[in-house]
Structures are given as C-alpha cells and as structure tokens.
C-alpha cells in the first residue's frame, strides 16, 4: 500500500481542515504506536493491540438512525429497525461533531468496500482514536493507491468521546449512529464500539446494491473449495458465520458481508471480526493463529501478571472480539471473489432446541425461512442481551436492512433457481432441550454436517420429514452420531418436544402473517403445520 503520512487529505468538505493534527493513512505499526502512546491500549504477547471499547461493547440498534430525505423517504422500510432522523437535526449535530473533532488530533484513512471492482466504493474514515483507525485498516479493503486530494464517495466520522444531548440533538441518548444517504455520511458518536463502523457501511450497501444495482447484499460468510465450489453461510450474530467459514480445507472469501452479482459473489470487506470468547487453538485454529502482530483485540482480559489473553474471561463482555486483515488467514482469497454458491446454509441458533441440526430445504422452504429468519440473539453483540433471546430477524440480518425484507428475498429466490443451489437449514443452537436444559450443538458435529453437505455426503442417504416443520432430515451423516440428527430423540420426553415444537410452529406462522401479502401461496405453505388453531 502506498502511504504518505506527510500528505494532508482534502478535509475542507468536512469542516475538519483546522484540526491541530491530521494523521493520514498511518500504517498499522504507526497506529499501534499511537494507540499505546495515547493510552488506548497495550500489546498482547502475540503482538496484537489490546484495547477496551469503553461503555459500549456491542452495537446499539435503537440508536441507529437514517436521515429522512429525498433519497430515503419513499424507499426505506421505516419502523423499529430504521428509525427516522430529521435532516436539519442531522446538520446541526454534524456541525457539533466536526467542531469537536477539529479541536483534536484526528486519524484519517482512505479505504474502500466491495472486492468486485464494478461495485467498489471509496470511503474516507475520520476517527478520534488510533484503534478505530486500525480497525478500519483491517476490516475495510485496503486500496493500492490513495488520493488524498479527492473527495471520496462516502465518509464515516466516528467520535466516541462526543456525547449528544438528546433533547437538543434529536438522538435517543448520548450515543448515536446516523446514516445520511443524501450527504453520504455516517456519523457516529458516544460509542467506541468498532462494530458500529463496519455495520454502518453494511447498511449503506444493503440499500445501494439491491436498490440501484440489482445486486443482492447478504449478511453471510463465504468460502470455496478447490474446485471453486462456493458455500455461503447466513446467520445472525453468534450463529457461526465466522467460525464455520474458517475451514482448513477450504479457502476463505469473507466472514460477514457479501454481495451476489450475476456470476459471482464478492466480499464487501477486507478483514474479519471474530468473537474470542472461549477461543482455543484446537477448536478454532485459523482464528487463533490470525491474532498476531497488529491484530486488534477488544475487551479481552489477560492472565494476571502476563500479556497472555485469557479467552475464557468474559468479565468485561461476552462479546470479546478480534479484528484482523484477511491476509492474516493463511488460505484467504484476495481479492475476495468467488463463483456463485453451490450450497447455502442458513445458520440458526435455536434456543428452544426444536429444529434439527441439519435439514435440506426446498426452494419454497428456503424463501420461507429466509424471510422468517428465525434464530436467537446470542449474548453480547447487542447491548442488553445477556442470554439467548428468540427472535425472527428477516434475511438473518434485519437490523442492517434499510429496504423491505421481501426485496432481498426476491433477489435470493431468483438466484437460487437460476443457479440450482442446495439450501440447508443448520441449527447451531441447542439440542436435547431448550437453553438451560439442553446444550449447544457440538461445533465438531456442525462442522462435520457442513462438510458432508458440501462434499455430497448427504446426497445418497435416507431422509425423513419432520412432522411439524416438514423439513427433510437426513437419517445419517458421516462423522455424526445418528441419534442427534432427529431432535425429538435428544429430548428426555418426546411429548414435551412435540408441545414445544407446536408452540414454535405457531410463532413462525404468526410472524409470517406480516409477509403473507408479499408472498406466493407456495411460500406461505412451505411453513410449518400448526396443530392448534391460531
Ligand atoms: P457476528 O455476526 O457477530 O460476527 P458470527 O455469526 O460470525 O457472529 P461467530 O463469531 O462464528 O458468529 O460465533 C459463533 C460462536 O459460537 C463461536 O464462539 C463458536 O465457538 C460458538 N459455537 C459453539 N457451538 C457452535 C456450533 N455448533 N456451531 C457454530 N458455532 C458454535
Ligand atoms: Mn462474524
């Protein structure tokens, strides 16, 4: 990468040109040094920078707004996911944040999103802290050449030390993350959680790509085999996108956000953001080994008296994280582009322990489950979640969708048909009973099921239908005990299982009511049978 720290980027358009120090395009080494000098963090024994993100250790979805303007007014799916923000209030708050930053040392980085050149967007990121800038270096795509004189397409401004005054500024509380599509600015304040930065631009792409370019944007990870057979893994936070896409036998394309254009899928990002809780070299070797020099560890604890991370210590948060560039992963594909997928996995962490650990979906069931997005929010990534909370999150990523979920579902349905993709529903959540009674599905079993699905190991086995959910459940799977494949067998009491399965089916049906008008009867009928009258 070409860097020139003597250059001063064009910041006039942002009202930031007067900041006393503008640290432009620093290298990871310089950012690590700056972070340490500024007391933002310390080095771990593997050479990673370990910092604390402060009060916020997860995203705050209720404080994520979109400015109501001529671009968004008639297009955004307004409501409890996409809260409206007034344009004049945005301008006023923007002036306050930029005034605040122009009195400080600021870190500026030019980066981009979308590995596919055709959809590439340039992003200038201004951060108050060095560690946030290191995060951007790792997670966004690193351009070969930068042009400090240019005005980039999008700008992100992140000022964790700036606190809003809700009464005056129109926010809900002191922290906020606001997207203006007409100004092409994401304004973040009051929170130092880096995930807000990456999910801000993800929300932007979830608007631009399907709306303007007919490209499906997806909350999924992706990897590919030696024959170019791509697999993608949709799932809400904590369901296993990052973990399951890290596979020593397959090349990593990306761990979280991808687009699917006509012939290929492409990563939006240039790095990974992995959970660290309970991390071991044995269970997750690729992630463990990626935590080397320059990686950014968030909210972890050391073994007292050492700089060795204790990954089992989650005193600060369950959502301990590490950010690293794709180049830290030995088998990553860069630029991260792959063929259209042959297999799609919907990862669901079922906290009730009802859904089978793997089942094969018909194209109609695929649409039904994609729109439903049944899963549980796992402790950590969102503020206030401390144990699994059952939820339906459309497209397995509702929180990041500015458009109505059916927009994405239609695009996916078309692609599944065109490319004859196999679609699997994988329960990475509970087995043997609900959360509290049963246990989380063993990672080694989930991995074995996914390997079998990809390698054809489930093509010639017998299946039976789940009586309520109508899902096709394999009776056997290489390297997985037969008895765990049918969840009914794993419960102490089969009648209890039926009761709870019926309750869950009812919840599915109720949730789907709001989509009935947008769906075809085939899709509605692909849902579960409900034994009791609604
Ligand atoms: P995010 O969107 O927040 O990045 P994610 O979907 O990438 O979330 P992961 O980071 O992969 O989720 O987290 C999955 C966590 O669950 C890991 O800590 C992993 O070790 C753990 N886990 C336990 N059992 C399983 C399983 N059967 N399958 C997948 N992950 C499991
Ligand atoms: Mn992830």
PDB file of N, CA and C in Angstrom, residues 221-233 244-254 258 265 286 331-343 345 450 454-455:
ATOM      1  N   UNK A 221     -21.194 -15.318   5.578  1.00  0.00           N
ATOM      2  CA  UNK A 221     -19.777 -15.593   5.331  1.00  0.00           C
ATOM      3  C   UNK A 221     -19.685 -16.463   4.091  1.00  0.00           C
ATOM      4  N   UNK A 222     -18.473 -16.661   3.584  1.00  0.00           N
ATOM      5  CA  UNK A 222     -18.329 -17.430   2.347  1.00  0.00           C
ATOM      6  C   UNK A 222     -16.957 -18.082   2.286  1.00  0.00           C
ATOM      7  N   UNK A 223     -16.942 -19.313   1.777  1.00  0.00           N
ATOM      8  CA  UNK A 223     -15.655 -19.954   1.483  1.00  0.00           C
ATOM      9  C   UNK A 223     -15.803 -20.793   0.225  1.00  0.00           C
ATOM     10  N   UNK A 224     -14.683 -21.313  -0.249  1.00  0.00           N
ATOM     11  CA  UNK A 224     -14.755 -22.056  -1.502  1.00  0.00           C
ATOM     12  C   UNK A 224     -13.776 -23.225  -1.485  1.00  0.00           C
ATOM     13  N   UNK A 225     -14.156 -24.300  -2.182  1.00  0.00           N
ATOM     14  CA  UNK A 225     -13.310 -25.491  -2.217  1.00  0.00           C
ATOM     15  C   UNK A 225     -12.343 -25.440  -3.386  1.00  0.00           C
ATOM     16  N   UNK A 226     -11.565 -26.501  -3.527  1.00  0.00           N
ATOM     17  CA  UNK A 226     -10.521 -26.483  -4.552  1.00  0.00           C
ATOM     18  C   UNK A 226     -11.109 -26.424  -5.960  1.00  0.00           C
ATOM     19  N   UNK A 227     -12.372 -26.846  -6.106  1.00  0.00           N
ATOM     20  CA  UNK A 227     -12.975 -26.795  -7.450  1.00  0.00           C
ATOM     21  C   UNK A 227     -13.800 -25.524  -7.657  1.00  0.00           C
ATOM     22  N   UNK A 228     -13.625 -24.571  -6.763  1.00  0.00           N
ATOM     23  CA  UNK A 228     -14.374 -23.326  -6.917  1.00  0.00           C
ATOM     24  C   UNK A 228     -15.825 -23.463  -6.497  1.00  0.00           C
ATOM     25  N   UNK A 229     -16.117 -24.462  -5.677  1.00  0.00           N
ATOM     26  CA  UNK A 229     -17.494 -24.668  -5.210  1.00  0.00           C
ATOM     27  C   UNK A 229     -17.737 -23.821  -3.963  1.00  0.00           C
ATOM     28  N   UNK A 230     -18.365 -22.681  -4.184  1.00  0.00           N
ATOM     29  CA  UNK A 230     -18.572 -21.733  -3.091  1.00  0.00           C
ATOM     30  C   UNK A 230     -19.713 -22.178  -2.174  1.00  0.00           C
ATOM     31  N   UNK A 231     -19.533 -21.915  -0.889  1.00  0.00           N
ATOM     32  CA  UNK A 231     -20.623 -22.095   0.085  1.00  0.00           C
ATOM     33  C   UNK A 231     -20.780 -20.787   0.827  1.00  0.00           C
ATOM     34  N   UNK A 232     -22.033 -20.422   1.106  1.00  0.00           N
ATOM     35  CA  UNK A 232     -22.241 -19.217   1.907  1.00  0.00           C
ATOM     36  C   UNK A 232     -23.086 -19.566   3.129  1.00  0.00           C
ATOM     37  N   UNK A 233     -22.857 -18.813   4.200  1.00  0.00           N
ATOM     38  CA  UNK A 233     -23.450 -19.105   5.498  1.00  0.00           C
ATOM     39  C   UNK A 233     -24.130 -17.853   6.025  1.00  0.00           C
ATOM     40  N   UNK A 244     -17.613 -21.022  11.175  1.00  0.00           N
ATOM     41  CA  UNK A 244     -17.792 -22.120  10.226  1.00  0.00           C
ATOM     42  C   UNK A 244     -17.186 -21.821   8.856  1.00  0.00           C
ATOM     43  N   UNK A 245     -16.982 -20.535   8.545  1.00  0.00           N
ATOM     44  CA  UNK A 245     -16.342 -20.228   7.263  1.00  0.00           C
ATOM     45  C   UNK A 245     -14.827 -20.431   7.358  1.00  0.00           C
ATOM     46  N   UNK A 246     -14.296 -20.458   8.586  1.00  0.00           N
ATOM     47  CA  UNK A 246     -12.859 -20.727   8.777  1.00  0.00           C
ATOM     48  C   UNK A 246     -12.670 -22.239   8.768  1.00  0.00           C
ATOM     49  N   UNK A 247     -12.280 -22.757   7.602  1.00  0.00           N
ATOM     50  CA  UNK A 247     -12.217 -24.210   7.416  1.00  0.00           C
ATOM     51  C   UNK A 247     -10.860 -24.501   6.758  1.00  0.00           C
ATOM     52  N   UNK A 248     -10.014 -25.285   7.421  1.00  0.00           N
ATOM     53  CA  UNK A 248      -8.667 -25.509   6.870  1.00  0.00           C
ATOM     54  C   UNK A 248      -8.685 -26.135   5.477  1.00  0.00           C
ATOM     55  N   UNK A 249      -9.784 -26.827   5.129  1.00  0.00           N
ATOM     56  CA  UNK A 249      -9.834 -27.486   3.817  1.00  0.00           C
ATOM     57  C   UNK A 249     -10.438 -26.617   2.726  1.00  0.00           C
ATOM     58  N   UNK A 250     -10.846 -25.417   3.079  1.00  0.00           N
ATOM     59  CA  UNK A 250     -11.479 -24.547   2.081  1.00  0.00           C
ATOM     60  C   UNK A 250     -10.911 -23.132   2.211  1.00  0.00           C
ATOM     61  N   UNK A 251     -10.925 -22.388   1.110  1.00  0.00           N
ATOM     62  CA  UNK A 251     -10.361 -21.042   1.149  1.00  0.00           C
ATOM     63  C   UNK A 251     -11.417 -20.041   1.604  1.00  0.00           C
ATOM     64  N   UNK A 252     -10.976 -19.132   2.432  1.00  0.00           N
ATOM     65  CA  UNK A 252     -11.900 -18.139   2.985  1.00  0.00           C
ATOM     66  C   UNK A 252     -12.102 -16.979   2.008  1.00  0.00           C
ATOM     67  N   UNK A 253     -13.362 -16.644   1.765  1.00  0.00           N
ATOM     68  CA  UNK A 253     -13.665 -15.450   0.964  1.00  0.00           C
ATOM     69  C   UNK A 253     -13.959 -14.285   1.908  1.00  0.00           C
ATOM     70  N   UNK A 254     -14.763 -14.544   2.914  1.00  0.00           N
ATOM     71  CA  UNK A 254     -15.043 -13.492   3.883  1.00  0.00           C
ATOM     72  C   UNK A 254     -15.930 -14.014   4.992  1.00  0.00           C
ATOM     73  N   UNK A 258     -21.410  -9.983   2.142  1.00  0.00           N
ATOM     74  CA  UNK A 258     -21.084 -10.257   0.727  1.00  0.00           C
ATOM     75  C   UNK A 258     -22.180  -9.765  -0.201  1.00  0.00           C
ATOM     76  N   UNK A 265     -19.854 -13.989  -6.286  1.00  0.00           N
ATOM     77  CA  UNK A 265     -20.097 -13.329  -5.013  1.00  0.00           C
ATOM     78  C   UNK A 265     -18.806 -12.599  -4.635  1.00  0.00           C
ATOM     79  N   UNK A 286      -7.632 -21.402  12.882  1.00  0.00           N
ATOM     80  CA  UNK A 286      -7.357 -20.291  11.967  1.00  0.00           C
ATOM     81  C   UNK A 286      -7.545 -18.944  12.635  1.00  0.00           C
ATOM     82  N   UNK A 331      -5.290 -19.196   4.248  1.00  0.00           N
ATOM     83  CA  UNK A 331      -5.920 -19.640   2.995  1.00  0.00           C
ATOM     84  C   UNK A 331      -7.015 -18.694   2.504  1.00  0.00           C
ATOM     85  N   UNK A 332      -6.811 -17.386   2.720  1.00  0.00           N
ATOM     86  CA  UNK A 332      -7.833 -16.437   2.257  1.00  0.00           C
ATOM     87  C   UNK A 332      -7.621 -16.106   0.779  1.00  0.00           C
ATOM     88  N   UNK A 333      -8.718 -15.849   0.090  1.00  0.00           N
ATOM     89  CA  UNK A 333      -8.651 -15.450  -1.324  1.00  0.00           C
ATOM     90  C   UNK A 333      -8.684 -13.926  -1.395  1.00  0.00           C
ATOM     91  N   UNK A 334      -7.675 -13.341  -2.023  1.00  0.00           N
ATOM     92  CA  UNK A 334      -7.630 -11.874  -2.150  1.00  0.00           C
ATOM     93  C   UNK A 334      -7.315 -11.517  -3.604  1.00  0.00           C
ATOM     94  N   UNK A 335      -8.078 -10.691  -4.297  1.00  0.00           N
ATOM     95  CA  UNK A 335      -9.347 -10.105  -3.867  1.00  0.00           C
ATOM     96  C   UNK A 335     -10.420 -11.179  -3.656  1.00  0.00           C
ATOM     97  N   UNK A 336     -11.256 -10.905  -2.676  1.00  0.00           N
ATOM     98  CA  UNK A 336     -12.173 -11.937  -2.191  1.00  0.00           C
ATOM     99  C   UNK A 336     -13.423 -12.052  -3.053  1.00  0.00           C
ATOM    100  N   UNK A 337     -13.246 -12.805  -4.110  1.00  0.00           N
ATOM    101  CA  UNK A 337     -14.343 -13.028  -5.060  1.00  0.00           C
ATOM    102  C   UNK A 337     -14.458 -14.523  -5.295  1.00  0.00           C
ATOM    103  N   UNK A 338     -15.676 -15.036  -5.417  1.00  0.00           N
ATOM    104  CA  UNK A 338     -15.864 -16.463  -5.676  1.00  0.00           C
ATOM    105  C   UNK A 338     -17.011 -16.676  -6.637  1.00  0.00           C
ATOM    106  N   UNK A 339     -17.106 -17.900  -7.133  1.00  0.00           N
ATOM    107  CA  UNK A 339     -18.202 -18.236  -8.050  1.00  0.00           C
ATOM    108  C   UNK A 339     -19.532 -18.195  -7.291  1.00  0.00           C
ATOM    109  N   UNK A 340     -20.633 -18.167  -8.036  1.00  0.00           N
ATOM    110  CA  UNK A 340     -21.952 -18.241  -7.385  1.00  0.00           C
ATOM    111  C   UNK A 340     -22.013 -19.516  -6.555  1.00  0.00           C
ATOM    112  N   UNK A 341     -22.660 -19.457  -5.393  1.00  0.00           N
ATOM    113  CA  UNK A 341     -22.609 -20.611  -4.486  1.00  0.00           C
ATOM    114  C   UNK A 341     -23.331 -21.855  -5.004  1.00  0.00           C
ATOM    115  N   UNK A 342     -22.787 -23.012  -4.606  1.00  0.00           N
ATOM    116  CA  UNK A 342     -23.458 -24.287  -4.857  1.00  0.00           C
ATOM    117  C   UNK A 342     -24.290 -24.683  -3.647  1.00  0.00           C
ATOM    118  N   UNK A 343     -23.860 -24.223  -2.476  1.00  0.00           N
ATOM    119  CA  UNK A 343     -24.584 -24.529  -1.238  1.00  0.00           C
ATOM    120  C   UNK A 343     -24.788 -23.270  -0.422  1.00  0.00           C
ATOM    121  N   UNK A 345     -26.138 -22.167   3.435  1.00  0.00           N
ATOM    122  CA  UNK A 345     -26.522 -22.622   4.769  1.00  0.00           C
ATOM    123  C   UNK A 345     -27.187 -21.470   5.500  1.00  0.00           C
ATOM    124  N   UNK A 450     -21.692 -29.858   7.858  1.00  0.00           N
ATOM    125  CA  UNK A 450     -21.479 -28.917   6.751  1.00  0.00           C
ATOM    126  C   UNK A 450     -20.536 -29.528   5.715  1.00  0.00           C
ATOM    127  N   UNK A 454     -21.521 -30.269   1.795  1.00  0.00           N
ATOM    128  CA  UNK A 454     -20.740 -29.697   0.686  1.00  0.00           C
ATOM    129  C   UNK A 454     -20.139 -30.788  -0.197  1.00  0.00           C
ATOM    130  N   UNK A 455     -19.661 -31.849   0.433  1.00  0.00           N
ATOM    131  CA  UNK A 455     -18.947 -32.878  -0.332  1.00  0.00           C
ATOM    132  C   UNK A 455     -19.851 -33.975  -0.889  1.00  0.00           C
TER     133      UNK A 455
END
